[in-house]
mmCIF file of C-alpha atoms and ligand atoms in Angstrom:
data_model
loop_
_atom_site.group_PDB
_atom_site.id
_atom_site.type_symbol
_atom_site.label_atom_id
_atom_site.label_comp_id
_atom_site.label_asym_id
_atom_site.label_seq_id
_atom_site.Cartn_x
_atom_site.Cartn_y
_atom_site.Cartn_z
ATOM 1 C CA MET A 57 50.721 15.634 3.314
ATOM 2 C CA THR A 58 48.898 14.403 0.287
ATOM 3 C CA ASP A 59 46.749 16.678 -1.830
ATOM 4 C CA PHE A 60 43.815 14.272 -2.061
ATOM 5 C CA ASN A 61 40.404 15.637 -1.322
ATOM 6 C CA PRO A 62 39.667 13.772 1.964
ATOM 7 C CA ARG A 63 35.973 13.473 1.141
ATOM 8 C CA ASP A 64 36.779 11.866 -2.226
ATOM 9 C CA LEU A 65 39.143 9.446 -0.535
ATOM 10 C CA ARG A 66 36.522 8.596 2.091
ATOM 11 C CA ASN A 67 33.936 7.975 -0.651
ATOM 12 C CA ALA A 68 36.386 5.822 -2.614
ATOM 13 C CA PHE A 69 37.153 3.735 0.509
ATOM 14 C CA GLY A 70 33.407 3.576 1.177
ATOM 15 C CA SER A 71 32.769 1.914 -2.181
ATOM 16 C CA PHE A 72 34.209 -1.311 -0.726
ATOM 17 C CA LEU A 73 31.248 -3.427 0.478
ATOM 18 C CA THR A 74 31.639 -4.615 4.045
ATOM 19 C CA GLY A 75 29.703 -6.052 6.934
ATOM 20 C CA VAL A 76 29.119 -4.127 10.154
ATOM 21 C CA THR A 77 30.635 -4.984 13.547
ATOM 22 C CA VAL A 78 30.482 -3.596 17.064
ATOM 23 C CA ILE A 79 33.832 -3.569 18.872
ATOM 24 C CA THR A 80 33.661 -3.703 22.659
ATOM 25 C CA ALA A 81 36.014 -3.596 25.639
ATOM 26 C CA ARG A 82 36.138 -2.347 29.230
ATOM 27 C CA THR A 83 37.961 0.659 30.615
ATOM 28 C CA PRO A 84 40.460 -0.015 33.449
ATOM 29 C CA GLU A 85 37.655 1.153 35.789
ATOM 30 C CA GLY A 86 35.337 -1.529 34.389
ATOM 31 C CA GLN A 87 33.063 0.680 32.242
ATOM 32 C CA PRO A 88 31.943 -1.045 29.032
ATOM 33 C CA VAL A 89 32.806 0.848 25.815
ATOM 34 C CA GLY A 90 31.942 0.089 22.223
ATOM 35 C CA PHE A 91 31.811 1.516 18.715
ATOM 36 C CA THR A 92 30.518 0.488 15.310
ATOM 37 C CA ALA A 93 33.254 -0.536 12.874
ATOM 38 C CA ASN A 94 33.424 -1.766 9.321
ATOM 39 C CA SER A 95 37.243 -1.837 9.287
ATOM 40 C CA PHE A 96 37.121 -5.433 10.559
ATOM 41 C CA ALA A 97 39.105 -8.086 8.680
ATOM 42 C CA SER A 98 39.961 -11.694 9.300
ATOM 43 C CA VAL A 99 43.748 -12.095 9.190
ATOM 44 C CA SER A 100 44.964 -15.596 10.046
ATOM 45 C CA LEU A 101 43.520 -19.040 10.820
ATOM 46 C CA ASP A 102 46.622 -20.425 12.540
ATOM 47 C CA PRO A 103 47.121 -18.652 14.812
ATOM 48 C CA PRO A 104 43.560 -17.261 14.739
ATOM 49 C CA LEU A 105 43.943 -13.506 14.213
ATOM 50 C CA LEU A 106 41.625 -10.667 13.243
ATOM 51 C CA LEU A 107 41.999 -6.921 13.061
ATOM 52 C CA VAL A 108 39.961 -3.785 13.418
ATOM 53 C CA CYS A 109 40.956 -0.122 13.195
ATOM 54 C CA PRO A 110 39.770 2.230 15.958
ATOM 55 C CA GLY A 111 40.122 5.907 15.045
ATOM 56 C CA LYS A 112 41.930 8.376 17.273
ATOM 57 C CA SER A 113 38.811 10.538 17.378
ATOM 58 C CA LEU A 114 36.857 7.870 19.296
ATOM 59 C CA SER A 115 36.119 8.858 22.878
ATOM 60 C CA SER A 116 37.138 5.289 23.746
ATOM 61 C CA PHE A 117 40.329 5.256 21.638
ATOM 62 C CA GLU A 118 42.756 5.089 24.591
ATOM 63 C CA THR A 119 40.777 2.212 26.110
ATOM 64 C CA PHE A 120 40.989 0.173 22.906
ATOM 65 C CA ARG A 121 44.654 0.997 22.264
ATOM 66 C CA ALA A 122 45.594 -0.210 25.739
ATOM 67 C CA ALA A 123 43.005 -2.978 26.293
ATOM 68 C CA SER A 124 44.293 -6.474 27.043
ATOM 69 C CA HIS A 125 41.040 -7.914 25.672
ATOM 70 C CA PHE A 126 38.324 -6.837 23.273
ATOM 71 C CA ALA A 127 35.427 -8.427 21.397
ATOM 72 C CA VAL A 128 33.979 -8.209 17.911
ATOM 73 C CA SER A 129 30.245 -8.759 17.253
ATOM 74 C CA VAL A 130 29.300 -9.150 13.575
ATOM 75 C CA LEU A 131 25.829 -7.604 13.240
ATOM 76 C CA ALA A 132 22.920 -9.481 11.687
ATOM 77 C CA GLU A 133 20.397 -8.263 9.145
ATOM 78 C CA GLY A 134 17.882 -6.089 10.964
ATOM 79 C CA GLN A 135 20.419 -4.778 13.514
ATOM 80 C CA GLU A 136 20.738 -1.347 11.872
ATOM 81 C CA ASP A 137 19.544 0.262 15.102
ATOM 82 C CA VAL A 138 22.361 -1.453 17.033
ATOM 83 C CA SER A 139 24.841 -0.127 14.476
ATOM 84 C CA ASN A 140 23.387 3.382 14.727
ATOM 85 C CA THR A 141 23.466 3.289 18.519
ATOM 86 C CA PHE A 142 27.153 2.327 18.573
ATOM 87 C CA ALA A 143 27.985 4.871 15.880
ATOM 88 C CA GLY A 144 26.215 7.895 17.246
ATOM 89 C CA PHE A 145 24.322 7.608 20.517
ATOM 90 C CA LYS A 146 26.073 9.595 23.236
ATOM 91 C CA GLY A 147 24.342 8.102 26.308
ATOM 92 C CA ASP A 148 24.676 4.592 27.752
ATOM 93 C CA ARG A 149 24.863 2.497 24.570
ATOM 94 C CA PHE A 150 24.699 -0.801 26.461
ATOM 95 C CA ALA A 151 21.468 0.163 28.235
ATOM 96 C CA ARG A 152 19.771 0.272 24.795
ATOM 97 C CA VAL A 153 21.126 -2.936 23.307
ATOM 98 C CA ALA A 154 20.677 -6.516 24.512
ATOM 99 C CA HIS A 155 24.054 -8.067 25.188
ATOM 100 C CA ASP A 156 25.843 -10.960 26.903
ATOM 101 C CA ILE A 157 29.143 -11.023 28.771
ATOM 102 C CA ASP A 158 32.068 -13.036 27.384
ATOM 103 C CA LEU A 159 34.768 -14.974 29.226
ATOM 104 C CA HIS A 160 36.842 -11.783 29.674
ATOM 105 C CA ASP A 161 33.858 -9.911 31.130
ATOM 106 C CA VAL A 162 33.525 -7.930 27.876
ATOM 107 C CA PRO A 163 29.976 -7.306 26.580
ATOM 108 C CA VAL A 164 29.069 -8.901 23.228
ATOM 109 C CA ILE A 165 25.933 -8.084 21.207
ATOM 110 C CA ARG A 166 23.003 -10.499 21.501
ATOM 111 C CA GLY A 167 21.577 -11.598 18.155
ATOM 112 C CA ALA A 168 24.869 -10.948 16.330
ATOM 113 C CA VAL A 169 25.772 -13.416 13.564
ATOM 114 C CA ALA A 170 29.228 -14.078 15.034
ATOM 115 C CA ARG A 171 31.031 -12.977 18.191
ATOM 116 C CA PHE A 172 34.800 -13.159 18.676
ATOM 117 C CA SER A 173 36.458 -12.758 22.069
ATOM 118 C CA CYS A 174 40.050 -11.650 21.607
ATOM 119 C CA ALA A 175 43.265 -11.098 23.516
ATOM 120 C CA THR A 176 45.109 -8.100 22.101
ATOM 121 C CA GLN A 177 48.144 -9.316 20.166
ATOM 122 C CA GLN A 178 49.337 -5.894 19.091
ATOM 123 C CA ALA A 179 48.082 -2.321 18.727
ATOM 124 C CA ILE A 180 49.928 -0.893 15.727
ATOM 125 C CA PRO A 181 49.888 2.896 15.224
ATOM 126 C CA ALA A 182 48.483 3.660 11.764
ATOM 127 C CA GLY A 183 47.960 7.329 10.914
ATOM 128 C CA ASP A 184 44.759 8.667 12.397
ATOM 129 C CA HIS A 185 43.721 5.126 13.369
ATOM 130 C CA CYS A 186 45.457 2.175 14.994
ATOM 131 C CA ILE A 187 45.402 -1.433 13.850
ATOM 132 C CA LEU A 188 44.168 -3.550 16.705
ATOM 133 C CA LEU A 189 45.322 -7.097 16.085
ATOM 134 C CA GLY A 190 43.460 -9.650 18.196
ATOM 135 C CA ARG A 191 44.022 -13.346 18.835
ATOM 136 C CA VAL A 192 40.680 -15.138 18.906
ATOM 137 C CA VAL A 193 40.268 -16.958 22.224
ATOM 138 C CA ALA A 194 36.609 -17.942 21.829
ATOM 139 C CA PHE A 195 33.853 -17.363 19.300
ATOM 140 C CA ASP A 196 30.321 -18.343 18.382
ATOM 141 C CA HIS A 197 28.292 -17.909 15.197
ATOM 142 C CA ASP A 198 24.758 -18.821 14.163
ATOM 143 C CA GLY A 199 24.941 -19.008 10.371
ATOM 144 C CA SER A 200 22.334 -16.317 9.728
ATOM 145 C CA ALA A 201 22.789 -13.437 7.276
ATOM 146 C CA GLY A 202 24.990 -10.488 8.229
ATOM 147 C CA LEU A 203 24.133 -6.812 7.811
ATOM 148 C CA GLY A 204 25.866 -5.232 4.796
ATOM 149 C CA TYR A 205 27.317 -1.745 4.376
ATOM 150 C CA GLY A 206 28.513 0.061 1.252
ATOM 151 C CA GLY A 207 28.450 3.550 -0.187
ATOM 152 C CA GLY A 208 27.346 4.921 3.192
ATOM 153 C CA ARG A 209 24.211 2.735 3.364
ATOM 154 C CA TYR A 210 23.142 -0.523 4.907
ATOM 155 C CA PHE A 211 21.999 -3.407 2.770
ATOM 156 C CA SER A 212 20.633 -6.887 3.442
ATOM 157 C CA LEU A 213 21.733 -9.784 1.328
ATOM 158 C CA GLY A 214 18.716 -11.851 2.433
ATOM 159 C CA LEU A 215 16.408 -9.140 1.135
ATOM 160 C CA GLU A 216 18.390 -8.762 -2.099
ATOM 161 C CA ARG A 217 18.173 -12.491 -2.673
ATOM 162 C CA ALA A 218 14.455 -12.534 -1.899
ATOM 163 C CA THR A 219 13.812 -9.824 -4.520
ATOM 164 C CA GLY A 220 16.018 -11.754 -6.932
ATOM 165 C CA GLU A 221 14.019 -14.910 -6.274
ATOM 166 C CA SER A 222 10.729 -13.088 -6.702
ATOM 167 C CA ALA A 223 12.031 -11.744 -10.009
ATOM 168 C CA GLU A 224 12.822 -15.317 -10.997
ATOM 169 C CA ARG A 225 9.396 -16.530 -9.754
ATOM 170 C CA GLY A 226 7.670 -14.029 -11.972
ATOM 171 C CA ALA A 227 7.789 -10.272 -12.034
ATOM 172 C CA VAL A 228 5.101 -9.057 -14.395
ATOM 173 C CA VAL A 229 5.482 -5.690 -16.090
ATOM 174 C CA GLY A 230 2.662 -4.199 -18.143
ATOM 175 C CA ALA A 231 1.472 -0.951 -19.695
ATOM 176 C CA ILE A 232 -1.845 0.894 -19.705
ATOM 177 C CA ILE A 233 -1.488 2.330 -23.190
ATOM 178 C CA GLU A 234 -3.608 5.283 -24.260
ATOM 179 C CA THR A 235 -4.495 5.986 -27.872
ATOM 180 C CA GLU A 236 -6.855 8.672 -29.187
ATOM 181 C CA ALA A 237 -9.630 6.048 -29.358
ATOM 182 C CA GLY A 238 -9.143 4.410 -25.993
ATOM 183 C CA ILE A 239 -7.002 2.021 -23.987
ATOM 184 C CA LEU A 240 -5.294 -0.978 -25.580
ATOM 185 C CA LEU A 241 -6.091 -4.239 -23.796
ATOM 186 C CA GLU A 242 -5.077 -7.815 -24.385
ATOM 187 C CA GLN A 243 -7.804 -10.461 -24.621
ATOM 188 C CA THR A 244 -7.024 -13.728 -22.792
ATOM 189 C CA ALA A 245 -9.209 -16.729 -22.026
ATOM 190 C CA ASP A 246 -9.695 -15.339 -18.479
ATOM 191 C CA GLY A 247 -10.617 -11.824 -19.583
ATOM 192 C CA LEU A 248 -8.914 -8.572 -20.505
ATOM 193 C CA ARG A 249 -5.674 -7.139 -19.136
ATOM 194 C CA PRO A 250 -3.142 -4.491 -20.101
ATOM 195 C CA PRO A 251 -0.463 -5.933 -22.401
ATOM 196 C CA GLN A 252 2.213 -7.338 -20.152
ATOM 197 C CA ILE A 253 5.331 -9.475 -20.065
ATOM 198 C CA THR A 254 6.839 -11.770 -17.449
ATOM 199 C CA MET A 255 10.414 -10.826 -16.676
ATOM 200 C CA GLN A 256 13.105 -13.405 -17.279
ATOM 201 C CA GLY A 257 16.073 -12.883 -14.946
ATOM 202 C CA ARG A 258 17.259 -9.480 -13.854
ATOM 203 C CA THR A 259 17.089 -7.371 -16.988
ATOM 204 C CA ASN A 260 15.896 -3.765 -17.044
ATOM 205 C CA GLN A 261 12.107 -3.846 -16.653
ATOM 206 C CA LEU A 262 11.284 -0.886 -18.899
ATOM 207 C CA GLU A 263 13.554 -2.086 -21.704
ATOM 208 C CA ALA A 264 12.031 -5.572 -21.482
ATOM 209 C CA LEU A 265 8.516 -4.085 -21.580
ATOM 210 C CA ALA A 266 9.351 -1.888 -24.595
ATOM 211 C CA ALA A 267 10.730 -4.953 -26.393
ATOM 212 C CA GLY A 268 7.622 -6.974 -25.502
ATOM 213 C CA LEU A 269 5.350 -4.227 -26.849
ATOM 214 C CA ALA A 270 7.434 -3.917 -30.024
ATOM 215 C CA GLN A 271 6.873 -7.640 -30.624
ATOM 216 C CA ARG A 272 3.128 -6.910 -30.529
ATOM 217 C CA GLY A 273 3.571 -4.088 -33.057
ATOM 218 C CA ILE A 274 3.263 -1.195 -30.608
ATOM 219 C CA SER A 275 5.656 1.578 -29.819
ATOM 220 C CA ALA A 276 4.757 3.702 -26.852
ATOM 221 C CA ASP A 277 6.174 6.323 -24.538
ATOM 222 C CA LEU A 278 6.373 4.714 -21.120
ATOM 223 C CA ASN A 279 5.493 7.596 -18.824
ATOM 224 C CA ARG A 280 5.341 6.634 -15.169
ATOM 225 C CA VAL A 281 4.548 3.810 -12.778
ATOM 226 C CA TYR A 282 0.828 3.613 -12.025
ATOM 227 C CA SER A 283 0.574 0.541 -9.837
ATOM 228 C CA ALA A 284 2.983 -1.865 -8.147
ATOM 229 C CA PHE A 285 1.596 -4.782 -6.156
ATOM 230 C CA ASP A 286 2.141 -8.377 -5.136
ATOM 231 C CA ASP A 287 -0.495 -10.864 -6.192
ATOM 232 C CA HIS A 288 -0.124 -13.464 -3.455
ATOM 233 C CA ARG A 289 -2.617 -15.831 -5.083
ATOM 234 C CA LEU A 290 -0.466 -16.024 -8.184
ATOM 235 C CA GLY A 291 2.860 -15.551 -6.351
ATOM 236 C CA THR A 292 3.816 -12.741 -8.706
ATOM 237 C CA HIS A 293 4.828 -9.111 -8.441
ATOM 238 C CA HIS A 294 3.148 -6.709 -10.884
ATOM 239 C CA THR A 295 4.179 -3.285 -12.082
ATOM 240 C CA TYR A 296 2.026 -1.311 -14.514
ATOM 241 C CA VAL A 297 3.128 1.921 -16.156
ATOM 242 C CA LEU A 298 1.081 4.576 -17.892
ATOM 243 C CA ALA A 299 1.988 4.844 -21.552
ATOM 244 C CA THR A 300 1.004 6.726 -24.684
ATOM 245 C CA ALA A 301 0.992 4.919 -28.016
ATOM 246 C CA THR A 302 3.216 6.616 -30.579
ATOM 247 C CA ALA A 303 2.682 4.103 -33.393
ATOM 248 C CA ARG A 304 1.119 0.722 -33.934
ATOM 249 C CA THR A 305 0.730 -1.726 -36.752
ATOM 250 C CA ALA A 306 -2.738 -2.302 -38.195
ATOM 251 C CA ASP A 307 -3.319 -5.601 -36.461
ATOM 252 C CA THR A 308 -1.888 -5.733 -32.982
ATOM 253 C CA GLY A 309 -4.516 -8.212 -31.835
ATOM 254 C CA LEU A 310 -5.342 -5.822 -28.990
ATOM 255 C CA ARG A 311 -8.788 -4.433 -28.137
ATOM 256 C CA CYS A 312 -9.236 -0.691 -27.910
ATOM 257 C CA VAL A 313 -11.666 0.190 -25.111
ATOM 258 C CA ALA A 314 -13.047 3.700 -24.539
ATOM 259 C CA PRO A 315 -12.286 5.016 -21.019
ATOM 260 C CA ASP A 316 -15.992 5.126 -20.059
ATOM 261 C CA ASP A 317 -16.366 1.449 -20.951
ATOM 262 C CA LEU A 318 -13.397 0.310 -18.861
ATOM 263 C CA PRO A 319 -15.329 -0.359 -15.593
ATOM 264 C CA VAL A 320 -17.770 -2.803 -17.241
ATOM 265 C CA GLN A 321 -15.181 -5.098 -18.818
ATOM 266 C CA ARG A 322 -14.248 -8.551 -17.486
ATOM 267 C CA TYR A 323 -10.604 -8.632 -16.428
ATOM 268 C CA THR A 324 -8.228 -11.508 -15.658
ATOM 269 C CA THR A 325 -7.844 -10.836 -11.919
ATOM 270 C CA PRO A 326 -9.564 -8.806 -9.165
ATOM 271 C CA ALA A 327 -6.406 -6.688 -8.799
ATOM 272 C CA ILE A 328 -6.525 -5.660 -12.462
ATOM 273 C CA THR A 329 -10.279 -5.012 -12.219
ATOM 274 C CA THR A 330 -9.656 -2.602 -9.339
ATOM 275 C CA MET A 331 -6.732 -0.947 -11.094
ATOM 276 C CA MET A 332 -8.698 -0.370 -14.300
ATOM 277 C CA ALA A 333 -11.683 1.053 -12.357
ATOM 278 C CA ARG A 334 -9.316 3.495 -10.649
ATOM 279 C CA PHE A 335 -7.791 4.401 -13.999
ATOM 280 C CA ALA A 336 -11.247 5.015 -15.541
ATOM 281 C CA LEU A 337 -12.071 7.374 -12.684
ATOM 282 C CA GLU A 338 -8.749 9.193 -12.612
ATOM 283 C CA THR A 339 -8.408 9.609 -16.368
ATOM 284 C CA ARG A 340 -11.443 11.937 -16.345
ATOM 285 C CA GLY A 341 -9.600 14.534 -14.269
ATOM 286 C CA ARG A 342 -6.175 13.465 -15.614
ATOM 287 C CA ALA A 343 -5.025 13.284 -11.994
ATOM 288 C CA PHE A 344 -3.318 9.935 -11.562
ATOM 289 C CA THR A 345 -2.253 8.469 -8.244
ATOM 290 C CA LEU A 346 0.261 5.700 -7.626
ATOM 291 C CA TYR A 347 -0.899 2.448 -5.985
ATOM 292 C CA LEU A 348 1.503 0.413 -3.851
ATOM 293 C CA GLY A 349 0.363 -2.712 -2.033
ATOM 294 C CA ASP A 350 -0.941 -6.161 -2.801
ATOM 295 C CA GLU A 351 -4.040 -7.542 -4.495
ATOM 296 C CA VAL A 352 -6.148 -6.966 -1.374
ATOM 297 C CA ALA A 353 -4.926 -3.778 0.265
ATOM 298 C CA GLY A 354 -2.552 -0.948 -0.395
ATOM 299 C CA GLU A 355 -2.207 2.796 -0.563
ATOM 300 C CA THR A 356 -2.619 5.319 -3.307
ATOM 301 C CA HIS A 357 -0.173 8.191 -3.401
ATOM 302 C CA ASN A 358 -0.411 11.490 -5.202
ATOM 303 C CA ALA A 359 2.383 11.321 -7.702
HETATM 304 C C1 FMN B 653 29.111 1.506 9.343
HETATM 305 C C2 FMN B 653 30.092 2.261 10.211
HETATM 306 C C3 FMN B 653 31.402 1.834 10.287
HETATM 307 C C4 FMN B 653 32.335 2.482 11.085
HETATM 308 N N1 FMN B 653 33.599 2.022 11.155
HETATM 309 C C5 FMN B 653 34.494 2.602 11.973
HETATM 310 C C6 FMN B 653 35.811 2.094 12.106
HETATM 311 O O1 FMN B 653 36.175 1.083 11.497
HETATM 312 N N2 FMN B 653 36.662 2.719 12.951
HETATM 313 C C7 FMN B 653 36.281 3.813 13.659
HETATM 314 O O2 FMN B 653 37.096 4.336 14.428
HETATM 315 N N3 FMN B 653 35.026 4.333 13.561
HETATM 316 C C8 FMN B 653 34.134 3.758 12.736
HETATM 317 N N4 FMN B 653 32.869 4.259 12.633
HETATM 318 C C9 FMN B 653 32.501 5.452 13.408
HETATM 319 C C10 FMN B 653 32.301 5.136 14.861
HETATM 320 O O3 FMN B 653 31.370 4.093 15.070
HETATM 321 C C11 FMN B 653 31.833 6.372 15.629
HETATM 322 O O4 FMN B 653 32.705 7.417 15.340
HETATM 323 C C12 FMN B 653 31.860 6.104 17.107
HETATM 324 O O5 FMN B 653 30.795 5.308 17.540
HETATM 325 C C13 FMN B 653 31.854 7.371 17.899
HETATM 326 O O6 FMN B 653 31.996 6.979 19.257
HETATM 327 P P1 FMN B 653 32.259 8.032 20.403
HETATM 328 O O7 FMN B 653 31.012 8.872 20.485
HETATM 329 O O8 FMN B 653 32.460 7.179 21.631
HETATM 330 O O9 FMN B 653 33.490 8.806 20.027
HETATM 331 C C14 FMN B 653 31.928 3.613 11.835
HETATM 332 C C15 FMN B 653 30.602 4.045 11.768
HETATM 333 C C16 FMN B 653 29.690 3.367 10.968
HETATM 334 C C17 FMN B 653 28.247 3.826 10.902
#
């Protein structure tokens, strides 16, 4: 016996980022069985070997330990429901999930990124699990992105990359800064807008905004997000926070507009016009909502 806290150990193991697979086989009576597994690993190219570790607590453990054949389906982005079905659903898992049948009559998941049909090479006892070593007899793969898993949560690399790309394309972060006299706005050739910066790379947005404001001679408390939206016309993502000026140099080059005058100003874009009209209205009752959406439609939330 070790004196580790099992939960700590599980969390430490869980910090290793993995993909998600569904392991399938048939019982001697021909019933399909399957479970979600992230203990999959590729082992050898020549001969082609892979492994997965079924736990003794699985209802299908005996089937997997003794199976002559099994299959591994590597789940694709968007197949979280397939993973959840094969991790928790107690009814007929295969009735819920589209699948095909491989050359050994074992079901494999349709839409999976890769599917490996294996002959069992060895089932090695390993504590409360066993190491199922399979020799790959056939496989297919479609080159799309796999579903990720880490720290007990799913993640999607495609989505991560898309947000990264959008940050590179232009994430704009700005501040609606209140002073005793009014709101500080930046004059551009196209009209007024809250002072804002365009993010370069993946730095912390609030720190970058504070630095951008400091360059303009303003220090401000950045309080909370007021609006986050995509502007599809410009291909940019915008986040505006509510802020209170704590100090500013004499000439910041910014205009100071009284709240009542905000709705009649000319702004750079329709999205900013709408946001500033909402701010003018909400600042009267000091009850601010949070807007999430794009430049055309979205939702306000009570924050
Ligand atoms: C992402 C994820 C990975 C998992 N990996 C494994 C694993 O490698 N081995 C295992 O035995 N169970 C693993 N499980 C748990 C099983 O999927 C789950 O206990 C099983 O589906 C229960 O099946 P049963 O109801 O037939 O006993 C994992 C679950 C999830 C959500």
